[in-house]
Short mmCIF file of C-alpha atoms in Angstrom, two decimals:
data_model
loop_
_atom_site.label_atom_id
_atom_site.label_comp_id
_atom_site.label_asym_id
_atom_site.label_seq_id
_atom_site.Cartn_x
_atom_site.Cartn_y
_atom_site.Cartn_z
CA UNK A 1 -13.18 11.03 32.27
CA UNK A 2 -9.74 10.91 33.28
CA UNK A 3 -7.49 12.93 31.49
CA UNK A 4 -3.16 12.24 30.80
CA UNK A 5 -0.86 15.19 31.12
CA UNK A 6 2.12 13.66 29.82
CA UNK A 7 1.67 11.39 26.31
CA UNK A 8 4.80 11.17 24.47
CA UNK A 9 4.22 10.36 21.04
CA UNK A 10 7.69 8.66 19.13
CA UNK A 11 7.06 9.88 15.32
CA UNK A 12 5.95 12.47 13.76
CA UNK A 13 4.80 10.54 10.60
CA UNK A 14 0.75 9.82 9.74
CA UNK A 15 0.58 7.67 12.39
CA UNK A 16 1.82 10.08 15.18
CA UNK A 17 0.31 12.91 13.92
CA UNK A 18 -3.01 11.33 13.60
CA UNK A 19 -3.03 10.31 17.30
CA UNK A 20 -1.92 13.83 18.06
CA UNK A 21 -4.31 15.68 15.88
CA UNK A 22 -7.24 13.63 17.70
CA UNK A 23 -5.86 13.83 20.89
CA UNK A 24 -5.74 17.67 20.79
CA UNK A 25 -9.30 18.05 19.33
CA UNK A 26 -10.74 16.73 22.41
CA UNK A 27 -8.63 18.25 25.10
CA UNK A 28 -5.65 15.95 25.65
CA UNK A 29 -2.52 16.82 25.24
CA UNK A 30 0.76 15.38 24.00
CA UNK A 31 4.21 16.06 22.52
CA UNK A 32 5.12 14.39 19.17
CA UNK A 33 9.23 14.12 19.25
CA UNK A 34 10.11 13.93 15.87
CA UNK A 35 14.21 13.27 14.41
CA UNK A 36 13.61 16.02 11.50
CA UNK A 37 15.23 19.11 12.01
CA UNK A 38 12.02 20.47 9.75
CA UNK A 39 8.87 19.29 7.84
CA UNK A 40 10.43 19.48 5.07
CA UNK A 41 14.04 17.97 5.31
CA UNK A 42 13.26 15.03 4.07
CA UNK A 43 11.24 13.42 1.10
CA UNK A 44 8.53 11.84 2.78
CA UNK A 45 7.82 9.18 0.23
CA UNK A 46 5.54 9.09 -2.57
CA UNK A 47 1.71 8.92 -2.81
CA UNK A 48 -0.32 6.66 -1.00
CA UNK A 49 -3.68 5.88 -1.68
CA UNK A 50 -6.16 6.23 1.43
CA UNK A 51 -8.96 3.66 2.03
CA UNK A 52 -12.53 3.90 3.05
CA UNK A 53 -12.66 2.59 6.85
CA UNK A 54 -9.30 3.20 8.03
CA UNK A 55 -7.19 6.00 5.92
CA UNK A 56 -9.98 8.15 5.14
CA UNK A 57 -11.98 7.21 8.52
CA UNK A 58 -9.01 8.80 10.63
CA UNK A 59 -8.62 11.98 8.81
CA UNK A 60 -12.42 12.16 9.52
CA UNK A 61 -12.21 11.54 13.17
CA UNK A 62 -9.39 13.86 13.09
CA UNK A 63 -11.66 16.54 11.29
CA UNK A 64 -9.21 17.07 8.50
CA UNK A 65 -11.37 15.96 5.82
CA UNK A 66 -12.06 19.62 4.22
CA UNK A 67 -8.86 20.12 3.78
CA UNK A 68 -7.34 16.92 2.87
CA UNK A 69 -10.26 16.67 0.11
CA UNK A 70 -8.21 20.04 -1.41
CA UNK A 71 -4.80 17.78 -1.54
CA UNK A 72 -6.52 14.46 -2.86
CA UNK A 73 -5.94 13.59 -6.58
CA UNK A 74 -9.44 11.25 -6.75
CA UNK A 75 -8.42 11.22 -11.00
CA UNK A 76 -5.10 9.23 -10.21
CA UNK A 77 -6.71 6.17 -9.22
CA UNK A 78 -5.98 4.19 -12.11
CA UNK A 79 -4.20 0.93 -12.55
CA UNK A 80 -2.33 -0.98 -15.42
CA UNK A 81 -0.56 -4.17 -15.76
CA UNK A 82 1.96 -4.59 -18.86
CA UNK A 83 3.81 -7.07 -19.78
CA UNK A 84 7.45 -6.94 -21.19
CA UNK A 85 6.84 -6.36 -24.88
CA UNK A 86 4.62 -3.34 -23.31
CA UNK A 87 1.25 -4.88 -24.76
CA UNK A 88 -1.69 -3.67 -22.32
CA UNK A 89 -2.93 -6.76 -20.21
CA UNK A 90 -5.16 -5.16 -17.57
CA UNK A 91 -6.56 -1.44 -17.57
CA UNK A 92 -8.29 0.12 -14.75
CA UNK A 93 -8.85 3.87 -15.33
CA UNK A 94 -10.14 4.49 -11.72
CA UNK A 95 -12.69 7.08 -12.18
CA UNK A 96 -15.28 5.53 -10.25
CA UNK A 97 -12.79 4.20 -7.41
CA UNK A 98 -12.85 5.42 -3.72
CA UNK A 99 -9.19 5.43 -2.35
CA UNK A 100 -8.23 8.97 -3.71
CA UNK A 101 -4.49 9.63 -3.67
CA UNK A 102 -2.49 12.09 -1.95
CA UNK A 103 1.24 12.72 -1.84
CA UNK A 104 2.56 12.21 1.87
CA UNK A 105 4.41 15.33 2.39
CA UNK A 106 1.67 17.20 1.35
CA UNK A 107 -0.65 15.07 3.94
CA UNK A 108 2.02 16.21 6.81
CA UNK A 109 2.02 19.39 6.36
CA UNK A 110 -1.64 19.32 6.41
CA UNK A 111 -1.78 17.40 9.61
CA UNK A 112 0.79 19.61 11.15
CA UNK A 113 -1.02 22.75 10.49
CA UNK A 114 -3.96 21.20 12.74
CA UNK A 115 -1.70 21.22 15.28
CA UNK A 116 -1.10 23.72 18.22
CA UNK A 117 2.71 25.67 17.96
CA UNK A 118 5.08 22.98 20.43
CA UNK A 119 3.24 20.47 19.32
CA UNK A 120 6.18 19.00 17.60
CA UNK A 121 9.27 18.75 18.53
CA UNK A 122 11.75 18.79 16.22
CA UNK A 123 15.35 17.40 16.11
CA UNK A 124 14.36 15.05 18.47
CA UNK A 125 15.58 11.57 17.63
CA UNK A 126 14.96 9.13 20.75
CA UNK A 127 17.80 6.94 21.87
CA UNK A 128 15.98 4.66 24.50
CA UNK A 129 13.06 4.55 27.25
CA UNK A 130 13.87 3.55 30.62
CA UNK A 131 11.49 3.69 33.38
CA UNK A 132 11.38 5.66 36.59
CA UNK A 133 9.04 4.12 38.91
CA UNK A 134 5.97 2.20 37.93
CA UNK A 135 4.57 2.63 34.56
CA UNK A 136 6.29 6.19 34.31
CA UNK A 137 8.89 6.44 31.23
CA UNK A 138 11.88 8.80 30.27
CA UNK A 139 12.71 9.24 26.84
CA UNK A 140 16.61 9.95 26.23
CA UNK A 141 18.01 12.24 22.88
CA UNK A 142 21.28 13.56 22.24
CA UNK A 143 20.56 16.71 23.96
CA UNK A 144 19.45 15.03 27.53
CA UNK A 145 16.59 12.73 28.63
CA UNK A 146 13.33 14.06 28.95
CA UNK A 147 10.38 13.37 31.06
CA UNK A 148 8.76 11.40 33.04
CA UNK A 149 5.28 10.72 31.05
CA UNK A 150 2.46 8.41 31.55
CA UNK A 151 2.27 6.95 28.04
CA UNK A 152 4.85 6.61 25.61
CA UNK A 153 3.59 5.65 21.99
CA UNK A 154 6.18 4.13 19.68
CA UNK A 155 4.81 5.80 16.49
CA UNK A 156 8.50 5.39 14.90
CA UNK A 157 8.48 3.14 12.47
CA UNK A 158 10.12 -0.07 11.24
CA UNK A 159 13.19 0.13 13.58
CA UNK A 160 11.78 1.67 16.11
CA UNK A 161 13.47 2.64 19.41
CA UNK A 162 10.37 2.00 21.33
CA UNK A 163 9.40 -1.18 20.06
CA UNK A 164 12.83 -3.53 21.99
CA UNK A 165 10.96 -2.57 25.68
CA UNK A 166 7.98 -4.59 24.66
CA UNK A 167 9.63 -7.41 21.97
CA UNK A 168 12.18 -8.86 20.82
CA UNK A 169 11.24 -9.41 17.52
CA UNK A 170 13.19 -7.60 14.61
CA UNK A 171 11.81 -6.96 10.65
CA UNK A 172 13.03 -9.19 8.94
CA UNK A 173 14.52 -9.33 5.03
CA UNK A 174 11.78 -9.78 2.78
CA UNK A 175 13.73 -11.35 -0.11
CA UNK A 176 13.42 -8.01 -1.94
CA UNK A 177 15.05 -4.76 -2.77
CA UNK A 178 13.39 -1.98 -5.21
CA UNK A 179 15.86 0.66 -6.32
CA UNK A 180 13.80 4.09 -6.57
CA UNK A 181 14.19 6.76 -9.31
CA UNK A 182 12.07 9.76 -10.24
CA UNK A 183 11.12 11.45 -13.35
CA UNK A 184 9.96 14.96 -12.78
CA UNK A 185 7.94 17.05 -15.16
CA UNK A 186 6.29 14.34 -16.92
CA UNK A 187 3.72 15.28 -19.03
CA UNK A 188 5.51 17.95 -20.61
CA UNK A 189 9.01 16.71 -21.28
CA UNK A 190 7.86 12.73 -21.43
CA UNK A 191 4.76 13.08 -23.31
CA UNK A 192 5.13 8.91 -24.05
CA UNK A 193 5.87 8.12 -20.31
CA UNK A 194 3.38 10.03 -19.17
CA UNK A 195 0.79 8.32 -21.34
CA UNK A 196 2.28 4.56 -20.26
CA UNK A 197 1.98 5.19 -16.71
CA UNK A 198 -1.55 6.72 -17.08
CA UNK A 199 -3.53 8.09 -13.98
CA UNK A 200 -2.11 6.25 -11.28
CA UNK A 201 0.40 3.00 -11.11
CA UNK A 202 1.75 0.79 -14.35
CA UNK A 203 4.06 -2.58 -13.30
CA UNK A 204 5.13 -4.76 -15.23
CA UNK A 205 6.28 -8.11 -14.11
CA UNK A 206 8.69 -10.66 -16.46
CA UNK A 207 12.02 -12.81 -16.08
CA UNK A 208 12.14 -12.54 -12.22
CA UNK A 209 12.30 -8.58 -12.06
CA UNK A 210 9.94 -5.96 -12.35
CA UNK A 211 9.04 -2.20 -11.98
CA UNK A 212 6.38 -0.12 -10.78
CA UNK A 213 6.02 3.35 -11.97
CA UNK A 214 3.15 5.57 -9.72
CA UNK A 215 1.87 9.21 -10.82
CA UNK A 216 2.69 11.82 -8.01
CA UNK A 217 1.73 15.06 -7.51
CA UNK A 218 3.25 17.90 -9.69
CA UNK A 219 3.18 15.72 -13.04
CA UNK A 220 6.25 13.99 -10.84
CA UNK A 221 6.67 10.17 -11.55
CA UNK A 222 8.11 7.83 -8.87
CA UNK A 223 9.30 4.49 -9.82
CA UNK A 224 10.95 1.09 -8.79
CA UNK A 225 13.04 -1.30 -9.87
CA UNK A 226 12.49 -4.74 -8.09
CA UNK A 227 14.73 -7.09 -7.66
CA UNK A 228 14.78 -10.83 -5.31
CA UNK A 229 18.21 -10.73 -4.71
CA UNK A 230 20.57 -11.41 -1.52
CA UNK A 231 20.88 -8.09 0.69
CA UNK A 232 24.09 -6.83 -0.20
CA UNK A 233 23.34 -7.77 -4.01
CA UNK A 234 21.84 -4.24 -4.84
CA UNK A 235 25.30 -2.30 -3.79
CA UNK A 236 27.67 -4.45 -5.07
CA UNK A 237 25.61 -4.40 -8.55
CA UNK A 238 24.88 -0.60 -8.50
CA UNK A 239 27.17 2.91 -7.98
CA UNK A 240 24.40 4.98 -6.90
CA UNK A 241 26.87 8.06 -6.11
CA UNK A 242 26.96 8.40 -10.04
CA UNK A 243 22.95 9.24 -11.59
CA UNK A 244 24.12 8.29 -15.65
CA UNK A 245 25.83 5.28 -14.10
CA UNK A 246 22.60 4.33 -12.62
CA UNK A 247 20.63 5.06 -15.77
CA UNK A 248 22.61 3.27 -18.04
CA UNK A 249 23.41 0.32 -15.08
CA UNK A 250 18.98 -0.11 -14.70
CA UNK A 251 18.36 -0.29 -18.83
CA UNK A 252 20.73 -3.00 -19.02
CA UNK A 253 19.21 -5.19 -15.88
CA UNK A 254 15.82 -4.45 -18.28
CA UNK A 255 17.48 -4.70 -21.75
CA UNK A 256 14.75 -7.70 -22.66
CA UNK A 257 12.16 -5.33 -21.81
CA UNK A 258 10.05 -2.85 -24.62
CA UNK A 259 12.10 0.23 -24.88
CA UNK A 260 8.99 2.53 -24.44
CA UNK A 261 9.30 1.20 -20.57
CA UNK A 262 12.99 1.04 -20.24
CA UNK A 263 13.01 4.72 -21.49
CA UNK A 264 11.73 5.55 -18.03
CA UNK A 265 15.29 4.79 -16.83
CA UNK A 266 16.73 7.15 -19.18
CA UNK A 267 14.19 9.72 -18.25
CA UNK A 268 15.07 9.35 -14.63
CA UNK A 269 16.09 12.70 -12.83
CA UNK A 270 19.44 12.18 -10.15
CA UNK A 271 18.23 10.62 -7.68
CA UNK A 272 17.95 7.10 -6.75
CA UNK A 273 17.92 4.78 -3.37
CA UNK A 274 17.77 0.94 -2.52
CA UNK A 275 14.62 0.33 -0.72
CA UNK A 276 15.08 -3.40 1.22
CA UNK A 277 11.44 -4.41 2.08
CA UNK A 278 11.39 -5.53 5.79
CA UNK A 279 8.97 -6.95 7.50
CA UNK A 280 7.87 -8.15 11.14
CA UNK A 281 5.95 -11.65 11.83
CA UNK A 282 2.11 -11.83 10.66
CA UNK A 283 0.59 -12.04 14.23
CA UNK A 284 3.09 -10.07 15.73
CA UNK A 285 1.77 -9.15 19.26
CA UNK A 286 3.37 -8.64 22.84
CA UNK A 287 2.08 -8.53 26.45
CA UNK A 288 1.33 -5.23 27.69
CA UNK A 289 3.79 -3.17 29.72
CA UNK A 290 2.27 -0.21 31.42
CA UNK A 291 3.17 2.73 29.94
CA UNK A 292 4.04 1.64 26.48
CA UNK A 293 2.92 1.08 23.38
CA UNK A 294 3.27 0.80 19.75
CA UNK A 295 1.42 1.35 16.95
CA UNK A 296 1.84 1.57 12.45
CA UNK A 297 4.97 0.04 11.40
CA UNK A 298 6.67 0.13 14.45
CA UNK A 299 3.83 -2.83 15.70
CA UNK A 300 3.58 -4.36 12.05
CA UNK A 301 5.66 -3.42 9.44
CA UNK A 302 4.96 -5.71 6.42
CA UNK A 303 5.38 -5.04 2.45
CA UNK A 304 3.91 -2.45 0.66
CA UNK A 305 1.41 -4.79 -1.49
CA UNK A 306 -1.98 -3.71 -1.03
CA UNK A 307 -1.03 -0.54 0.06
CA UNK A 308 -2.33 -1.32 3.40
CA UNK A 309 0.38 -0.10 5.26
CA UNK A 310 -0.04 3.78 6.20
CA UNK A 311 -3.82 3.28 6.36
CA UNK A 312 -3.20 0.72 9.22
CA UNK A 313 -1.08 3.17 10.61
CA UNK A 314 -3.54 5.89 10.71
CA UNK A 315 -6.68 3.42 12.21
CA UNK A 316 -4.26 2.81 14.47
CA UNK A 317 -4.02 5.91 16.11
CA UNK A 318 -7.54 6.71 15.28
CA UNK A 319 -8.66 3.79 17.72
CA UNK A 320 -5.93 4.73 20.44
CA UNK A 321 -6.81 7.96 20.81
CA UNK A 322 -11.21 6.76 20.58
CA UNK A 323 -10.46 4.98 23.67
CA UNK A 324 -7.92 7.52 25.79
CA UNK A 325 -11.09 9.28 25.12
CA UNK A 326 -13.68 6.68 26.18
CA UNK A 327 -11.65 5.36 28.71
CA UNK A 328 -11.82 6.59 32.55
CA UNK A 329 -8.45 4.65 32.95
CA UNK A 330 -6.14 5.13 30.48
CA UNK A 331 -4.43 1.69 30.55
CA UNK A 332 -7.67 -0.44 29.79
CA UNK A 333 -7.93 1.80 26.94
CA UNK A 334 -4.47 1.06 25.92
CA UNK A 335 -5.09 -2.86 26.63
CA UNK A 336 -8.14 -2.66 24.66
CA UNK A 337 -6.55 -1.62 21.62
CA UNK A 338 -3.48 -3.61 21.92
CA UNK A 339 -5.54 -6.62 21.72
CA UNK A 340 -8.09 -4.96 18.94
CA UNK A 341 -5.41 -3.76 16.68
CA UNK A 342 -3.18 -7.65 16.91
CA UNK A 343 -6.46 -9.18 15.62
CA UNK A 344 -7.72 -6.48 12.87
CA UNK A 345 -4.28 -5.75 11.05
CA UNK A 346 -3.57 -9.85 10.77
CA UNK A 347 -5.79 -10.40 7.40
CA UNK A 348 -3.66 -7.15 5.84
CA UNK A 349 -0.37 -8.34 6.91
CA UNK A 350 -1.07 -12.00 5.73
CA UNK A 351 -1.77 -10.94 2.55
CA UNK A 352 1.23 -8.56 2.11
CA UNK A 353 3.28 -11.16 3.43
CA UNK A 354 1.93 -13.37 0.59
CA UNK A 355 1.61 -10.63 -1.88
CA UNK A 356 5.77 -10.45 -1.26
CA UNK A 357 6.52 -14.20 -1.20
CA UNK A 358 4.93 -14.85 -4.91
CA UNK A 359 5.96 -11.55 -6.22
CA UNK A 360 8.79 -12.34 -9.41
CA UNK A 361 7.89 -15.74 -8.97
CA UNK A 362 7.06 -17.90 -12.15
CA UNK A 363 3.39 -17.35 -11.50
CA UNK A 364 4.16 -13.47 -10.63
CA UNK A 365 2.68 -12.01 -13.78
CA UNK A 366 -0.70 -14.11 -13.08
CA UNK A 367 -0.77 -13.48 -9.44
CA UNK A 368 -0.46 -9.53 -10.22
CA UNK A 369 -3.27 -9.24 -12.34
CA UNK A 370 -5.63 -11.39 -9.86
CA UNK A 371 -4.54 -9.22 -7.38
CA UNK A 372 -5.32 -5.87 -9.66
CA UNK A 373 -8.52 -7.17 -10.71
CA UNK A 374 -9.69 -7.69 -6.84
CA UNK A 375 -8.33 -4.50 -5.88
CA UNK A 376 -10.58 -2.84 -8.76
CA UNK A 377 -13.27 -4.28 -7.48
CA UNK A 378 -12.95 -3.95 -4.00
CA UNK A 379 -12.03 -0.16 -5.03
CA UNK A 380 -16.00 0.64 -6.26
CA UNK A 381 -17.57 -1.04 -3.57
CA UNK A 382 -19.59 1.74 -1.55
CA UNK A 383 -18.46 2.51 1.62
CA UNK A 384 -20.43 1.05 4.50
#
């Protein structure tokens, strides 16, 4: 077994933290270069729900499972589908599903305290890769350029800085732009809200908008307003340097809808952001480069429907890092998974890519519940 000094890993989200964590656990080692000044100064998003055979399967490959089991909400699994007068269409209480929850800054800071001190560099944001020599790769930041390393893993995200060495493709605009708003402290001060959302997510879909409400952590409540609308629609509509402009701006966009669901606007703490959904080409693939790679959204960004996304991410590194290991040459092992991971994540981003392209369309209500109802199912089917 051949063993690489020098991995650079772009991205210290799930993706380049899982590769990390794996890598380290069986005697490889790598640095994770991360823009954050700290864990923790940035939201890292809201919860994400991990699947059986690719979320869950890395964290066990990574041996994290004990602990992530003791950050998992398995009772916020649930599911409901209203329409605009707020009548109940489809209700899915989750108790028997198998894709428990967990809030992603929680899973970080799990997956960072598996890590060896250095591991992570911090307030490292990478400008460019050039290479020096065959196959060997600098990285240059603000403070310098650092390097050379064998293996350079783009782990950082939808723009990533890695990914213009290997294509040319950009994400592209997916036709639509959710505006994001929180309510904290839900269950004691919004009694009513809290019992609408339920144990998990509540959408509702109606006159070519919709939002999407999803329990957090902390009895926090994160939610979206979704709009198809041109891309500079969202700021010339909203002021989002002014939180009761917002509030009052978002119930009248929703006046049509039930009040008990536009009251979650009016519940809405401070803060609020416009979310564009990109996306890169279903089938997106390049032609290996020695040295590089690319793997979660920085390979195949593609809309959050099906909640797919992250748990791509995470088999993604989980297989990398399988065959560094397996490998006695590193770059069949990186081949390898180039060409595995271009055919497995295809179905997923097909379907997001669909899931995006009907969404507020005049079938949208329908479509959401047929999609609901399979994920319900496909949520108690035993693992295997």
């Amino acid at each position: 077994m051949t063993k690489i000094p020098r991995i650079a890993i772009v991205g210290g989200g799930p993706a380049g933290l899982t590769l990390a964590r794996i890598l380290h656990a069986s005697g490889f080692q790598s640095t994770v270069f991360e823009r954050d000044a700290d864990p923790y100064e940035r939201p890292q998003g809201g919860t994400l729900d991990l699947h059986q055979g690719s979320g869950l399967l890395a964290l066990e490959r990574a041996g994290l499972m004990p602990a992530v089991k003791a950050i998992a909400r398995y009772d916020d699994q649930g599911a409901r589908v209203l329409n605009k007068a707020g009548h109940v269409l489809f209700d899915d209480s989750g108790e028997k599903g198998n894709r428990p929850e967990v809030d992603r800054t929680a899973l970080r800071a799990t997956m960072i305290s598996a890590l060896p001190d250095g591991n992570v560099r911090w307030g490292c944001t990478v400008r460019g890769a050039f290479e020096q020599g065959s196959g060997n790769w600098n990285l240059r930041f603000d403070h310098g350029v650092e390097g050379p390393f064998d293996l350079v893993v783009g782990a950082d995200g939808t723009w990533s800085r890695i990914r213009p060495m290997l294509s040319p493709y950009q994400p592209q605009y997916s036709g639509l732009t959710f505006v994001e708003f929180g309510v904290d402290d839900v269950d004691r001060l919004h009694p009513a809200l809290s019992m609408l959302v339920g144990r998990g997510k509540m959408s509702v879909e109606a006159d070519g908008k919709a939002i999407i409400a999803q329990r957090n952590g902390n009895a926090h409540i994160r939610g979206y307003a979704i709009f198809r609308v041109p891309t500079d629609w969202i700021s010339k509509r909203f002021d989002f340097s002014t939180p009761d402009t917002m509030r009052e701006a978002l119930k009248r966009e929703f006046d049509d809808f039930a009040d008990d669901i536009v009251n979650l606007f009016a519940a809405a703490n401070d803060h609020f952001a416009a979310r564009p959904i990109y996306a890169l080409p279903v089938g997106h693939r390049w032609d290996n480069r020695l040295g590089l790679t690319l793997l979660g959204d920085a390979a195949h960004v593609m809309s959050p429907f099906g909640g797919d996304g992250v748990n791509n991410a995470m088999l993604d590194a989980a297989e990398l890092a399988r065959l560094l290991i397996e490998h006695e040459h590193w770059n069949e092992a990186v081949i390898e998974f180039e060409a595995l991971m271009f055919a497995r994540v295809v179905e997923s981003a097909q379907g997001a890519a669909d899931a995006a392209a009907t969404l507020l369309s005049h079938d949208g209500e329908a479509l959401t519940l047929e999609m609901h109802r399979l994920h319900s199912t496909e949520n108690l089917e035993p693992a295997g």
